[in-house]
Coordinates of C-alpha atoms in Angstrom, one line a residue:
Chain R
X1 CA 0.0 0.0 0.0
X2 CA 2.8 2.5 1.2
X3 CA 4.4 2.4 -2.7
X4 CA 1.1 3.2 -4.1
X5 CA 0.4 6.5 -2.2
X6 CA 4.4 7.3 -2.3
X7 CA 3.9 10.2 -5.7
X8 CA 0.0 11.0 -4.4
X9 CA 1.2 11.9 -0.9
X10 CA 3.7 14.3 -2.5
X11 CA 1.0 15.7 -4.7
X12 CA -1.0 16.4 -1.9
X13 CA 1.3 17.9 0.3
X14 CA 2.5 19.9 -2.7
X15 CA -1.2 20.8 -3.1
X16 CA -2.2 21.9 0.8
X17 CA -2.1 25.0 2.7
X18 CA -3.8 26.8 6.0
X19 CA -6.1 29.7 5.3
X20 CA -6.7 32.2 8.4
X21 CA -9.5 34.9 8.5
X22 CA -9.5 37.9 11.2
X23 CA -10.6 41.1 11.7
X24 CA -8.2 44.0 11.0
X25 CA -7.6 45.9 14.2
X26 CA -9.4 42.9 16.4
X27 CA -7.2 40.5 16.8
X28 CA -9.2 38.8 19.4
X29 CA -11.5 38.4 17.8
X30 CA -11.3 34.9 15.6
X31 CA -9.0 34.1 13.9
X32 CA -10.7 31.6 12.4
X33 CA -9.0 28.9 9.7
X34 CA -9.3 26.2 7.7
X35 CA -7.1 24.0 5.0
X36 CA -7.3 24.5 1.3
X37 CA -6.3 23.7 -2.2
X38 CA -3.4 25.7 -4.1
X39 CA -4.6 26.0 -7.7
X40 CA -1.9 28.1 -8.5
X41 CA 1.3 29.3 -6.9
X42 CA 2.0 31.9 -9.4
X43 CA -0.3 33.6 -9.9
X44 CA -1.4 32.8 -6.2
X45 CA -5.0 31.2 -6.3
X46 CA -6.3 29.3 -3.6
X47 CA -9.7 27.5 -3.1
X48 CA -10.7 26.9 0.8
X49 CA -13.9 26.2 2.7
X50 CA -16.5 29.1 2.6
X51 CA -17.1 28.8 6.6
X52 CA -14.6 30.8 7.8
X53 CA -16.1 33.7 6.1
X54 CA -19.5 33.3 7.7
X55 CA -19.2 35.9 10.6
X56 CA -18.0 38.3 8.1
X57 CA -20.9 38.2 5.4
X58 CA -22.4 41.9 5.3
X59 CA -25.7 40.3 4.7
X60 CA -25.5 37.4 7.6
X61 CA -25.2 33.5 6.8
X62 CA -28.9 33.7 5.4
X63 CA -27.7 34.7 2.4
X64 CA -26.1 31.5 1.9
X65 CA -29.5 29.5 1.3
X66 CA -31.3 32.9 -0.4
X67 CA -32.8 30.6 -3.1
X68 CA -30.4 30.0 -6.1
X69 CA -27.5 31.6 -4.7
X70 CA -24.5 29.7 -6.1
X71 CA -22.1 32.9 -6.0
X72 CA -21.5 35.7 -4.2
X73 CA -18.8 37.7 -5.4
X74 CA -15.4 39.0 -3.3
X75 CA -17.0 42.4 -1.6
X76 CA -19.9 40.7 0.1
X77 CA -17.8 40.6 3.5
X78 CA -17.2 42.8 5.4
X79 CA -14.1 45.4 4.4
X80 CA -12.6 44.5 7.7
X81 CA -11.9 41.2 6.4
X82 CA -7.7 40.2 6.5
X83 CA -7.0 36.4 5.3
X84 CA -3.4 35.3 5.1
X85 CA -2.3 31.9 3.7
X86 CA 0.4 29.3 4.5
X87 CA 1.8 26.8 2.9
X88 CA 5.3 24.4 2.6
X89 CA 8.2 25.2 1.1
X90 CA 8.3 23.4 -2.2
X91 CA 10.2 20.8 -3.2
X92 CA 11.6 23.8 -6.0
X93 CA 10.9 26.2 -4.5
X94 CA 14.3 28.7 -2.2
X95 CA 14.8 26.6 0.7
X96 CA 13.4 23.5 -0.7
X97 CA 14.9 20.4 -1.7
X98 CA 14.5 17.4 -0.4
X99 CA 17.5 17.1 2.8
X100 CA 17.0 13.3 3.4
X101 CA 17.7 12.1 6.5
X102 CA 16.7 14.9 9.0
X103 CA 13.9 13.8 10.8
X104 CA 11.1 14.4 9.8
X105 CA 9.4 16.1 13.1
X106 CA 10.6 18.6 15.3
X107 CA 9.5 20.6 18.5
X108 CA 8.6 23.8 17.3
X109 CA 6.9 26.3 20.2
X110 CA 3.1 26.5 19.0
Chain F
X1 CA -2.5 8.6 10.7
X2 CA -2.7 5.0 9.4
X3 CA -0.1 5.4 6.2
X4 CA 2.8 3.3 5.7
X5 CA 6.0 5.0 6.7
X6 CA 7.1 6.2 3.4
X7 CA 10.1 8.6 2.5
X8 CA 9.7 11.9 4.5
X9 CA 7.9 14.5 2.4
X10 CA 10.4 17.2 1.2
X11 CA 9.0 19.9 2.8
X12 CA 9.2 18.1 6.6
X13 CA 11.6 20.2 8.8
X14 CA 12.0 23.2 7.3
X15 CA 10.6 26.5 8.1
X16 CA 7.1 27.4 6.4
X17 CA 6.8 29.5 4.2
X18 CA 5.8 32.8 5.8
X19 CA 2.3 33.9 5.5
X20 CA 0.9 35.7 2.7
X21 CA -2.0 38.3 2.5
X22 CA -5.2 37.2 0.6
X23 CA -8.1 38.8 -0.4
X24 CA -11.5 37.4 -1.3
X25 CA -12.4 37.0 -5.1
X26 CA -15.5 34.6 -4.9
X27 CA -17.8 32.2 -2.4
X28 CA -19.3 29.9 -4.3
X29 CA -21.3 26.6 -3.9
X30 CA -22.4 23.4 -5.8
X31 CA -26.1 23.6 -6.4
X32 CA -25.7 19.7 -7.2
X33 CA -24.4 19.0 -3.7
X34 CA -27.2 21.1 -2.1
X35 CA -29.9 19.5 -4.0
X36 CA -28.4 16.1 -3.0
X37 CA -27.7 17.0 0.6
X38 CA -30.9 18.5 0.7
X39 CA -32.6 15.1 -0.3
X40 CA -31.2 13.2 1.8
X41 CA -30.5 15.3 4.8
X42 CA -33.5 17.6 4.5
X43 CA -36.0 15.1 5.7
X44 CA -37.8 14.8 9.5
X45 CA -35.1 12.6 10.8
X46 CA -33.2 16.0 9.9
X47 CA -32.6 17.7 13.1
X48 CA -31.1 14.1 14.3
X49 CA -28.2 15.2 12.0
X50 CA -25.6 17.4 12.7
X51 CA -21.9 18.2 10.6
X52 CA -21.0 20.8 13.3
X53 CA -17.2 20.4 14.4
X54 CA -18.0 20.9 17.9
X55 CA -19.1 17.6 20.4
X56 CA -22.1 17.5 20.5
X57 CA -21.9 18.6 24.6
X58 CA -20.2 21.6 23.7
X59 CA -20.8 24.5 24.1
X60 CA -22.0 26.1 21.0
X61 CA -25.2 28.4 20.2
X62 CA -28.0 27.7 18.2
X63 CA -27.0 30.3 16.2
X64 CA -23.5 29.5 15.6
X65 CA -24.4 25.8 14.5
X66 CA -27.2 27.1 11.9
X67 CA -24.3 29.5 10.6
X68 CA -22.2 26.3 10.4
X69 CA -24.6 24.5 8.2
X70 CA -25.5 26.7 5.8
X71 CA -21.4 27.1 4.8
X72 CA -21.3 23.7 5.0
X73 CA -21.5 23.0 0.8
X74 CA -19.9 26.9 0.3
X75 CA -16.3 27.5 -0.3
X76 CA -13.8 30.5 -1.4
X77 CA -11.7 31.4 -4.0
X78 CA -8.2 33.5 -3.1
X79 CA -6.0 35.9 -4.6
X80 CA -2.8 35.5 -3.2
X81 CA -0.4 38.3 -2.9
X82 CA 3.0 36.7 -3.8
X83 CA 6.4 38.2 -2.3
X84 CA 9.2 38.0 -5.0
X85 CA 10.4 34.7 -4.2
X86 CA 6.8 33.1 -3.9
X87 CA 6.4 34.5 -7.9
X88 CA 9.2 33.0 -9.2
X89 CA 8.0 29.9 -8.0
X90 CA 6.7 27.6 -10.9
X91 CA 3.7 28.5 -12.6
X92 CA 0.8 26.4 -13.9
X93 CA -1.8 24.2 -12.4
X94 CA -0.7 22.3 -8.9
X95 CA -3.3 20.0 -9.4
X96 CA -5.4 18.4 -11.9
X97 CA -8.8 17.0 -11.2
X98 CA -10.7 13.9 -11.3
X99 CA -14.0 14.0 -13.3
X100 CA -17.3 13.4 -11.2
X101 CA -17.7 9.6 -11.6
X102 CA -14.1 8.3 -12.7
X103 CA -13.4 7.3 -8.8
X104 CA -14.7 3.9 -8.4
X105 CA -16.7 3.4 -4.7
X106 CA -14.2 1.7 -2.4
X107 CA -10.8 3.3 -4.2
X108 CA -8.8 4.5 -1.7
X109 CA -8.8 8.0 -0.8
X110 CA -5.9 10.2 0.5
X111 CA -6.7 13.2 2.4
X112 CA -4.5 16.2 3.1
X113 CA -5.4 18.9 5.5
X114 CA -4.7 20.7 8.8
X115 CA -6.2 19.7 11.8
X116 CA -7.3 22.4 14.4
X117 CA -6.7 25.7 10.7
X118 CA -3.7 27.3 11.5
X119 CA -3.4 26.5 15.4
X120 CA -0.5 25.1 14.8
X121 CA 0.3 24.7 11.1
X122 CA 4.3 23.3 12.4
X123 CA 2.9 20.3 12.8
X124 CA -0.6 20.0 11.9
X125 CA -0.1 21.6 8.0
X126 CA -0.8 18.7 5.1
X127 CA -1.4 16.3 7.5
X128 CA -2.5 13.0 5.7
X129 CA -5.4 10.2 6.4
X130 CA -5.9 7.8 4.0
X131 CA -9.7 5.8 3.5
X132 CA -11.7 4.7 1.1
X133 CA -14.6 6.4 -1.3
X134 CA -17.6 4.9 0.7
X135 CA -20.2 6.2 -0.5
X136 CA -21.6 8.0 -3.7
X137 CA -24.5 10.6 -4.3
X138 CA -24.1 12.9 -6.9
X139 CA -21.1 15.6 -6.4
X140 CA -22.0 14.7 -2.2
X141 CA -19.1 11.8 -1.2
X142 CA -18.3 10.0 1.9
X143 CA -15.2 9.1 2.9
X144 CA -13.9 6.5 5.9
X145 CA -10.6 9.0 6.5
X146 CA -10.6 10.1 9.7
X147 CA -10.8 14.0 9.3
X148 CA -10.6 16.5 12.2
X149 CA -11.5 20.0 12.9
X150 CA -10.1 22.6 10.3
X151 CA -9.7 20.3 8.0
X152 CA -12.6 21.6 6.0
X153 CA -11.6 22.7 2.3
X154 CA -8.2 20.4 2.8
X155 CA -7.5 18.2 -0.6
X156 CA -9.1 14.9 -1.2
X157 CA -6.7 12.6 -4.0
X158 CA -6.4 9.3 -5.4
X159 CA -3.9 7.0 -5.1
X160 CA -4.3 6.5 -9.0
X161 CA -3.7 8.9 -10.9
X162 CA -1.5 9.4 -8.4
X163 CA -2.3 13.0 -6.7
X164 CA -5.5 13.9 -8.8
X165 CA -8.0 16.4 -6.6
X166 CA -11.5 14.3 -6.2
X167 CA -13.0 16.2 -3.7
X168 CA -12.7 18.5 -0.8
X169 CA -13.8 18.2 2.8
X170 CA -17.4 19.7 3.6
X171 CA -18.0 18.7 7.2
X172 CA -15.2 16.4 8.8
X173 CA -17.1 15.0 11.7
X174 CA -20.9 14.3 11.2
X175 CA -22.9 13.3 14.6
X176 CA -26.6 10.9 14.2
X177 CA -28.3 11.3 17.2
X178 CA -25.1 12.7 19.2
X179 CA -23.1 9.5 17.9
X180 CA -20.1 10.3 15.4
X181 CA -20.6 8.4 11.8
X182 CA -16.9 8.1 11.4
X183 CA -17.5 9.4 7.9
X184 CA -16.3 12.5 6.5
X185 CA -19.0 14.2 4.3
X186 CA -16.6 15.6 0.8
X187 CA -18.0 18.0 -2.4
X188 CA -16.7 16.3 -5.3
X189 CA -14.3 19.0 -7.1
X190 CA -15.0 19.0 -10.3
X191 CA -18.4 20.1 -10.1
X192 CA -17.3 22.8 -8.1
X193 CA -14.6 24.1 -10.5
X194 CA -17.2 24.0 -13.0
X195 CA -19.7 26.4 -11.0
X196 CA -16.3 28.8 -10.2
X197 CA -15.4 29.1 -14.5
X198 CA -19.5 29.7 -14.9
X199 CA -19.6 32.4 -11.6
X200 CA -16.2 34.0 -12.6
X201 CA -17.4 34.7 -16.1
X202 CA -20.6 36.1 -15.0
X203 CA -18.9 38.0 -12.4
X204 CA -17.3 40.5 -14.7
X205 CA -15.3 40.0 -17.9
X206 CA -11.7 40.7 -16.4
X207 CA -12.1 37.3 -13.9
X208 CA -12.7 35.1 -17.1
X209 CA -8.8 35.0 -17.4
X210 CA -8.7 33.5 -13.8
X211 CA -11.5 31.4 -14.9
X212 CA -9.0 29.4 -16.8
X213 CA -7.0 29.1 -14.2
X214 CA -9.4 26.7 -12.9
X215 CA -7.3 23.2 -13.0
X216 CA -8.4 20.9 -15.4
X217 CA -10.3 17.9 -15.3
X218 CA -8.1 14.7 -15.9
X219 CA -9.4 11.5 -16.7
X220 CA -12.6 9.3 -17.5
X221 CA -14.6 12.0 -19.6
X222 CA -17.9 13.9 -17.6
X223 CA -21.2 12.5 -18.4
X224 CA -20.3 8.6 -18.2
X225 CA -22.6 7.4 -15.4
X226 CA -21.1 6.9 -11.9
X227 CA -19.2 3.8 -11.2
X228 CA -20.4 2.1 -8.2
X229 CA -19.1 -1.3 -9.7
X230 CA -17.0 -2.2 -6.2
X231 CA -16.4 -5.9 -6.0
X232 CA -19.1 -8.6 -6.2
X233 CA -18.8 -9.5 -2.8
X234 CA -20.0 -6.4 -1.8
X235 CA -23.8 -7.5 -3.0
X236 CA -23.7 -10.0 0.0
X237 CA -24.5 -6.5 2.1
X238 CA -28.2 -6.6 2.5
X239 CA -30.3 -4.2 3.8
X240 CA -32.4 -5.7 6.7
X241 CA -35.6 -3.7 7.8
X242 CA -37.9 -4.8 11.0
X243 CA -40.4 -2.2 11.9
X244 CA -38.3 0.8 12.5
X245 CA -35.1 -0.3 12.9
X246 CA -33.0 -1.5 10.1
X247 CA -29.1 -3.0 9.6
X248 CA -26.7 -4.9 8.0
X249 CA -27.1 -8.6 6.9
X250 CA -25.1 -10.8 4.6
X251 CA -27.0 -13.1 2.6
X252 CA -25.1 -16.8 3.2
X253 CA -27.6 -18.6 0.9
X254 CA -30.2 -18.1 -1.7
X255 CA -32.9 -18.0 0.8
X256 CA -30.7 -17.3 4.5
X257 CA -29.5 -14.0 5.7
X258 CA -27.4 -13.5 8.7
X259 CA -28.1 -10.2 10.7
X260 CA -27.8 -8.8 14.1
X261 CA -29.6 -9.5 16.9
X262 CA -30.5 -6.1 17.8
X263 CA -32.0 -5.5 14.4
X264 CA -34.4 -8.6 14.7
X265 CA -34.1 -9.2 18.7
X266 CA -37.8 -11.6 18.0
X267 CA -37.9 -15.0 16.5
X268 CA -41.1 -14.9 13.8
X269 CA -41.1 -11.8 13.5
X270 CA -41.7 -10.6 9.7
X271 CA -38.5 -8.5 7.9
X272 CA -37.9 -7.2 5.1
X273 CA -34.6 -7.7 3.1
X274 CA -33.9 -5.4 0.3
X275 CA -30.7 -5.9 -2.0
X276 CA -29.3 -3.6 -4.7
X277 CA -27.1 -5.7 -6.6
X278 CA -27.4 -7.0 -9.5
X279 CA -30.6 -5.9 -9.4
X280 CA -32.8 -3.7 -6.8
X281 CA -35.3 -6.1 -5.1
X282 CA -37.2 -6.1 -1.6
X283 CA -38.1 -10.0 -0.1
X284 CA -39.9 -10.4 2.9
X285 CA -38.7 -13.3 5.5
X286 CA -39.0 -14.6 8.9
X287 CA -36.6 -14.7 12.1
X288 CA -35.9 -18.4 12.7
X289 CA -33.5 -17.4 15.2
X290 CA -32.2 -15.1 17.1
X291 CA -29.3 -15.6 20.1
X292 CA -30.2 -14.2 23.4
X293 CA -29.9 -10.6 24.9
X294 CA -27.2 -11.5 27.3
X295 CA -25.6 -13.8 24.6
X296 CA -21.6 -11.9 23.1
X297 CA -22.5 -13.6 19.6
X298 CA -25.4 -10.9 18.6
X299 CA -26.6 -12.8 15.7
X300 CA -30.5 -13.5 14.4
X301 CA -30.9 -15.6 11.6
X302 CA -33.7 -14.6 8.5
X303 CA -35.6 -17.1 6.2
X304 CA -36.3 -15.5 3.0
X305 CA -39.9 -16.5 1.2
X306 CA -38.0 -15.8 -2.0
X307 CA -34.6 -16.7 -3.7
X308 CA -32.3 -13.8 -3.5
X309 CA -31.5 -14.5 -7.0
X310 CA -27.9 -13.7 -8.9
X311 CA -26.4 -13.2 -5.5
X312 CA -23.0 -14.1 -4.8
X313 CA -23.1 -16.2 -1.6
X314 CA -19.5 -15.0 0.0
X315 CA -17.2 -17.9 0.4
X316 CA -16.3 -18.3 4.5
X317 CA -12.4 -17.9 5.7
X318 CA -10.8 -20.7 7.6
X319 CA -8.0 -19.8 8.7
X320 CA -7.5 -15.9 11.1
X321 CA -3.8 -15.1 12.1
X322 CA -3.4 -11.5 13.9
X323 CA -1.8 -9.3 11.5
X324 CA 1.5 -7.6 11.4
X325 CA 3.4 -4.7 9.4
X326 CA 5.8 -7.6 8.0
X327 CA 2.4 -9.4 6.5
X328 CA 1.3 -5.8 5.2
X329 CA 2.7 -6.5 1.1
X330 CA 1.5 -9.8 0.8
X331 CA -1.6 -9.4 3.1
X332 CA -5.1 -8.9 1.7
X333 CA -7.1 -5.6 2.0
X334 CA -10.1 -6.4 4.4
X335 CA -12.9 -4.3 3.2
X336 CA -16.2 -3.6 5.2
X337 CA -19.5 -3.6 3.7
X338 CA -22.2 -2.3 5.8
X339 CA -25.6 -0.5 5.9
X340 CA -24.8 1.0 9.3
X341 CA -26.2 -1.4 11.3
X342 CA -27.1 0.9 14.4
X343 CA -29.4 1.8 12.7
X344 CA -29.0 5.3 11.3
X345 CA -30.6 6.1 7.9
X346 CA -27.1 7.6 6.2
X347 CA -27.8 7.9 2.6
X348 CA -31.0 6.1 3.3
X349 CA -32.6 7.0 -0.6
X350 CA -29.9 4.9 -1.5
X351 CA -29.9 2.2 0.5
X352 CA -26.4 1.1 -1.1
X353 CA -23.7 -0.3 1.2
X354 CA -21.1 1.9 2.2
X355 CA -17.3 1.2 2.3
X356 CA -14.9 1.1 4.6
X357 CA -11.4 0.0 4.8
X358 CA -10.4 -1.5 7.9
X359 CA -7.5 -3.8 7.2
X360 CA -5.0 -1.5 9.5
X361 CA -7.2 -2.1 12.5
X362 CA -8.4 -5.5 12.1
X363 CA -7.1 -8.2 13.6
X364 CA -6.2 -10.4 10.7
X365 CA -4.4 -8.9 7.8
X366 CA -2.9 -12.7 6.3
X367 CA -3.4 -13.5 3.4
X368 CA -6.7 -15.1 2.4
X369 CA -9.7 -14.0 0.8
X370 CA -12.9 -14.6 1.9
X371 CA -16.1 -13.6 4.4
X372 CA -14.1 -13.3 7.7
X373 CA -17.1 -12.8 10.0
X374 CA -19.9 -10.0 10.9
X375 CA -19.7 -6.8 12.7
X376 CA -22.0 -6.9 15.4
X377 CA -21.2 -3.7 17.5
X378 CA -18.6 0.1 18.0
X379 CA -16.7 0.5 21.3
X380 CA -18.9 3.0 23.2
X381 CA -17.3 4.8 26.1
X382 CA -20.0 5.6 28.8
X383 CA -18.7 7.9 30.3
X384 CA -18.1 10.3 27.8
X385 CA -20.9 9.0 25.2
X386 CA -18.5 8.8 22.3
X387 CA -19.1 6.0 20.2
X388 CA -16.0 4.6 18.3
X389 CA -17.0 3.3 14.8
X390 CA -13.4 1.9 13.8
X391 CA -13.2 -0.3 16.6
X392 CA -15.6 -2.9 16.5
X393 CA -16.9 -6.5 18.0
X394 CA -16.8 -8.6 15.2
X395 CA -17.4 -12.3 15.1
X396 CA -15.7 -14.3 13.5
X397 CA -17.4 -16.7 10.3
X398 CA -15.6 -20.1 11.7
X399 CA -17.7 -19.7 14.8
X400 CA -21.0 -19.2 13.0
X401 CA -20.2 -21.3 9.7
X402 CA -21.1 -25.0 11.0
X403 CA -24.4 -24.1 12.3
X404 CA -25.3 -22.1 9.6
X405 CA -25.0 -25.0 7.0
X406 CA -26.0 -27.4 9.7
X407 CA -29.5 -24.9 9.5
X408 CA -29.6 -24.7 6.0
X409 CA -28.8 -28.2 4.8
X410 CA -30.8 -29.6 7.7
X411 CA -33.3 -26.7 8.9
X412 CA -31.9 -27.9 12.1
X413 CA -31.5 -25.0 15.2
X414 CA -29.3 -27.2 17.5
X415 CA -25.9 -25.9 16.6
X416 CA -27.3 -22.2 15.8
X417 CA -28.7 -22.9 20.1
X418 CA -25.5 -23.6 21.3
X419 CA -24.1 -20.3 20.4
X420 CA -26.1 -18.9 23.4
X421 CA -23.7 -20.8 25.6
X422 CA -20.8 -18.7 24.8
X423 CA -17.6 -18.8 26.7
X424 CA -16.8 -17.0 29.9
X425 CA -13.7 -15.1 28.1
X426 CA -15.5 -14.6 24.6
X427 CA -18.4 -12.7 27.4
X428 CA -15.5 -10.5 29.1
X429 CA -14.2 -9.6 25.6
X430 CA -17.8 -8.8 24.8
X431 CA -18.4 -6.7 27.9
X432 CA -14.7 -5.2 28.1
X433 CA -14.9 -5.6 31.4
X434 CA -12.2 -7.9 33.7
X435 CA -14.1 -10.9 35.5
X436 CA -14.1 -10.0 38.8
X437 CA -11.9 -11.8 41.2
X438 CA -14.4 -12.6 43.5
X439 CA -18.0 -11.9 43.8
X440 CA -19.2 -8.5 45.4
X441 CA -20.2 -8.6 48.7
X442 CA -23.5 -7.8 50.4
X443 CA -23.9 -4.2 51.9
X444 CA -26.6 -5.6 54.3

């Protein structure tokens, strides 16, 4: 089993990233985050999970089941809004390459 | 998180990269996965349901939980604001996506996200969790990886092509009467890109370029219908029904089905047996037995008034021998059919079995194929009410296999009787609790 995830795991890893949502000038309150998809690194696009964005909708979550509402474009939260993103270094990318045989862990301070 | 130890990822052990400022370009949804979750979801049993992150005894408002399900099927699209070294990273697509339909049911899944968001993204980013796909309803999947909180939106791949973007996680924990599922509820991801390219286009004409940025779709063309092939064995799964509950059963002959006992506690009583595959069909039968309540081996045993016809009767193991990394190449994958036998309706419309792959946690990986036995009951903890879907009772086929032809060649109950004399240590396994070294005494 582990040869046949070996190229997907990278792929996915390659793929992942941490989305975080907060309110400028309130840092208390949130942040609130989720993972996501890189589509593209360059230009940057990202596609995460719509609930962080919830408590930031000008209109309130209702307007997430308003009948037939598949989209609502960039400016319907609040101007507040700050997201940052986070992702691994790549495997090309400055400070990537692969260093085999470091561990692969370590103890950072969260 | 139950992976074979592989080569370290590259990116393991060295700084992340620092964080990068975003800004919001779309929220968009799957009207497909709404009408879908809507369907099956939406009905009375509804409010039994809930995809919230939180434990069910926490402390969360009304409010917040109806916030959290109506994102549940919604997601975002990011501009990223690259520093100079981030743009001369390597442009192009980072992934490529599977068409709706080209994952079989029961392929193995891989999913990649960050447990608990950015709490601690040093060791919880691109964490992995592999599963199966175990279930199938339009662009709405269900997955046996074992997700966590702020892992929505992470990546869902498959093995082959290796790295190709099936889905991405709605709702990682989902409760059914204040029980966890232990399956993750996904939004297949190339319905979604599809619904971006439309919305970006309609948004305003300078977001069509980034509408072809969307990643594209890789594989078995869109339109072909969905595969829920699986193997053949899998149509020994039947759907038993008595009055208001309902479970698993596995039919053992044309006209037998094995079940559990809490499904069908009554001997006589009428059920009703409905199978899928090959073809959709609903027999009614009659409890001929059915062990005791205090017996471990929670088994009843269904006479069907009809042939189950064209259904492959699974062939029983022989032989169980615990299981061990060394055996992992040359073991066998052991797969788990079941209609969730406690009962709760998940994907009831459908009423098809869904997967999950168990062969890390069971306790025989060797090599042979074959029915090893019946799942008959999760660990729950009391005390804290969680209910622990990946570690189960199971019994297994040798013990059940000579009464069961004994009945069915001979319509004989005497060796399907004896079961109800289990064991005293089969009983303690049963109970998880020690024997205790000496009777209590009286408090008189």
């Amino acid at each position: 089993m582990g040869k046949q995830w070996g190229s997907a795991m990278r792929a996915a890893e390659q793929a992942g990233c941490v989305v975080s949502a907060s309110r400028a000038g309130r840092p208390e309150a949130g942040p609130w985050s989720c993972s996501g998809v890189i589509l593209s690194r360059s230009p940057g696009l990202v596609l995460c999970h719509g609930g962080i964005f919830v408590p930031y909708l000008r209109a309130g979550s209702e307007v997430l089941t308003t009948a037939g509402a598949a989209f609502l474009p960039g400016d319907s939260c609040s101007d507040d809004l700050r997201l940052h993103v986070q992702w691994a270094p790549t495997a090309a990318g400055p400070g990537g390459g692969a260093e085999r045989g470091r561990p692969g862990l370590c103890t950072p301070q969260c | 998180a139950g992976l074979e130890p592989g080569p370290p990822a590259p990116s393991r052990g060295r700084p992340l990269q620092p964080r990068l400022p975003a800004e919001l370009l779309l929220l968009l949804s799957c009207p497909a996965f709404w009408a879908h979750f809507a369907r099956l979801f939406g009905d009375e049993a509804a409010e039994q349901w809930r995809f919230s992150s939180a434990a069910p005894d926490d402390e969360v408002s009304e409010e917040e939980e109806a916030d959290q399900l109506r994102a549940l099927g919604w997601f975002a699209l990011l501009g990223v604001r690259l520093g100079q070294e981030e743009v001369e990273e390597e442009r192009g697509p980072v992934v490529a996506v599977s068409p709706l339909g080209a994952v079989a049911k029961g392929a193995p899944l891989l999913v990649c996200g960050s447990p608990f968001g950015a709490f601690c993204p040093d060791i919880f980013l691109n964490t992995l969790s592999c599963g199966v796909l175990s279930n199938v309803a339009g662009p709405l999947l269900l997955t046996d990886a074992r997700c966590l909180p702020g892992t929505e939106g992470g990546g869902v791949f498959t093995a082959r092509p290796a790295g190709s973007l099936v889905a991405l996680v709605a709702a990682p924990l989902c409760w059914k009467a204040g029980e966890w599922v232990g399956f993750t509820l996904l939004c297949a991801a190339a319905p979604l890109f599809r619904a971006a390219r439309d919305a970006l286009r309609r948004l305003r004409p300078s977001a069509a370029a980034l509408a072809a940025l969307m990643p594209p779709e890789v594989g078995v063309p869109w339109g072909l219908p969905l595969r829920d092939s699986g193997p053949l064995w899998a149509a020994a799964a039947v759907l038993v029904e008595c009055g208001t509950v309902w479970g698993s059963g596995v039919a053992v002959a044309p006209r037998l089905v094995v079940t559990c006992r809490h499904v069908s506690p009554r001997e006589a009583a009428r059920v009703l047996v409905r199978s899928t595959t090959p073809k959709s069909v609903a027999i009614w039968g009659r409890v001929v037995f059915a062990t005791r309540e205090s017996c471990p081996y929670d088994i009843a045993v269904v006479s069907l008034e009809e042939d189950l016809d064209d259904v492959p009767i699974p062939v029983p193991a022989e032989h169980f021998h615990e299981g061990g990394w060394h055996a992992r190449d040359a073991a066998d994958h052991v797969c788990c059919a079941q209609r969730l036998q406690w009962g709760t309706p998940l994907l009831q419309p459908l009423r098809k079995p869904p997967w999950s792959w168990i062969s890390q946690s069971i306790t025989d990986s060797k090599a042979n194929r074959g029915w090893k036995g019946i799942i008959t009951s999760n660990t729950r903890d009391n005390n804290t009410g969680a209910t622990y879907p990946h570690l189960n009772f199971s019994i297994p086929i040798t013990v059940l296999q000579p009464a069961l032809q004994q009945y069915s060649q001979t319509q004989d109950l005497g060796g399907l009787r004896e079961l109800d004399c289990a064991a005293e240590p089969v009983r303690v396994v049963w109970r998880l609790q020690r024997p205790l070294a000496e009777a209590p005494r009286s408090k008189l």
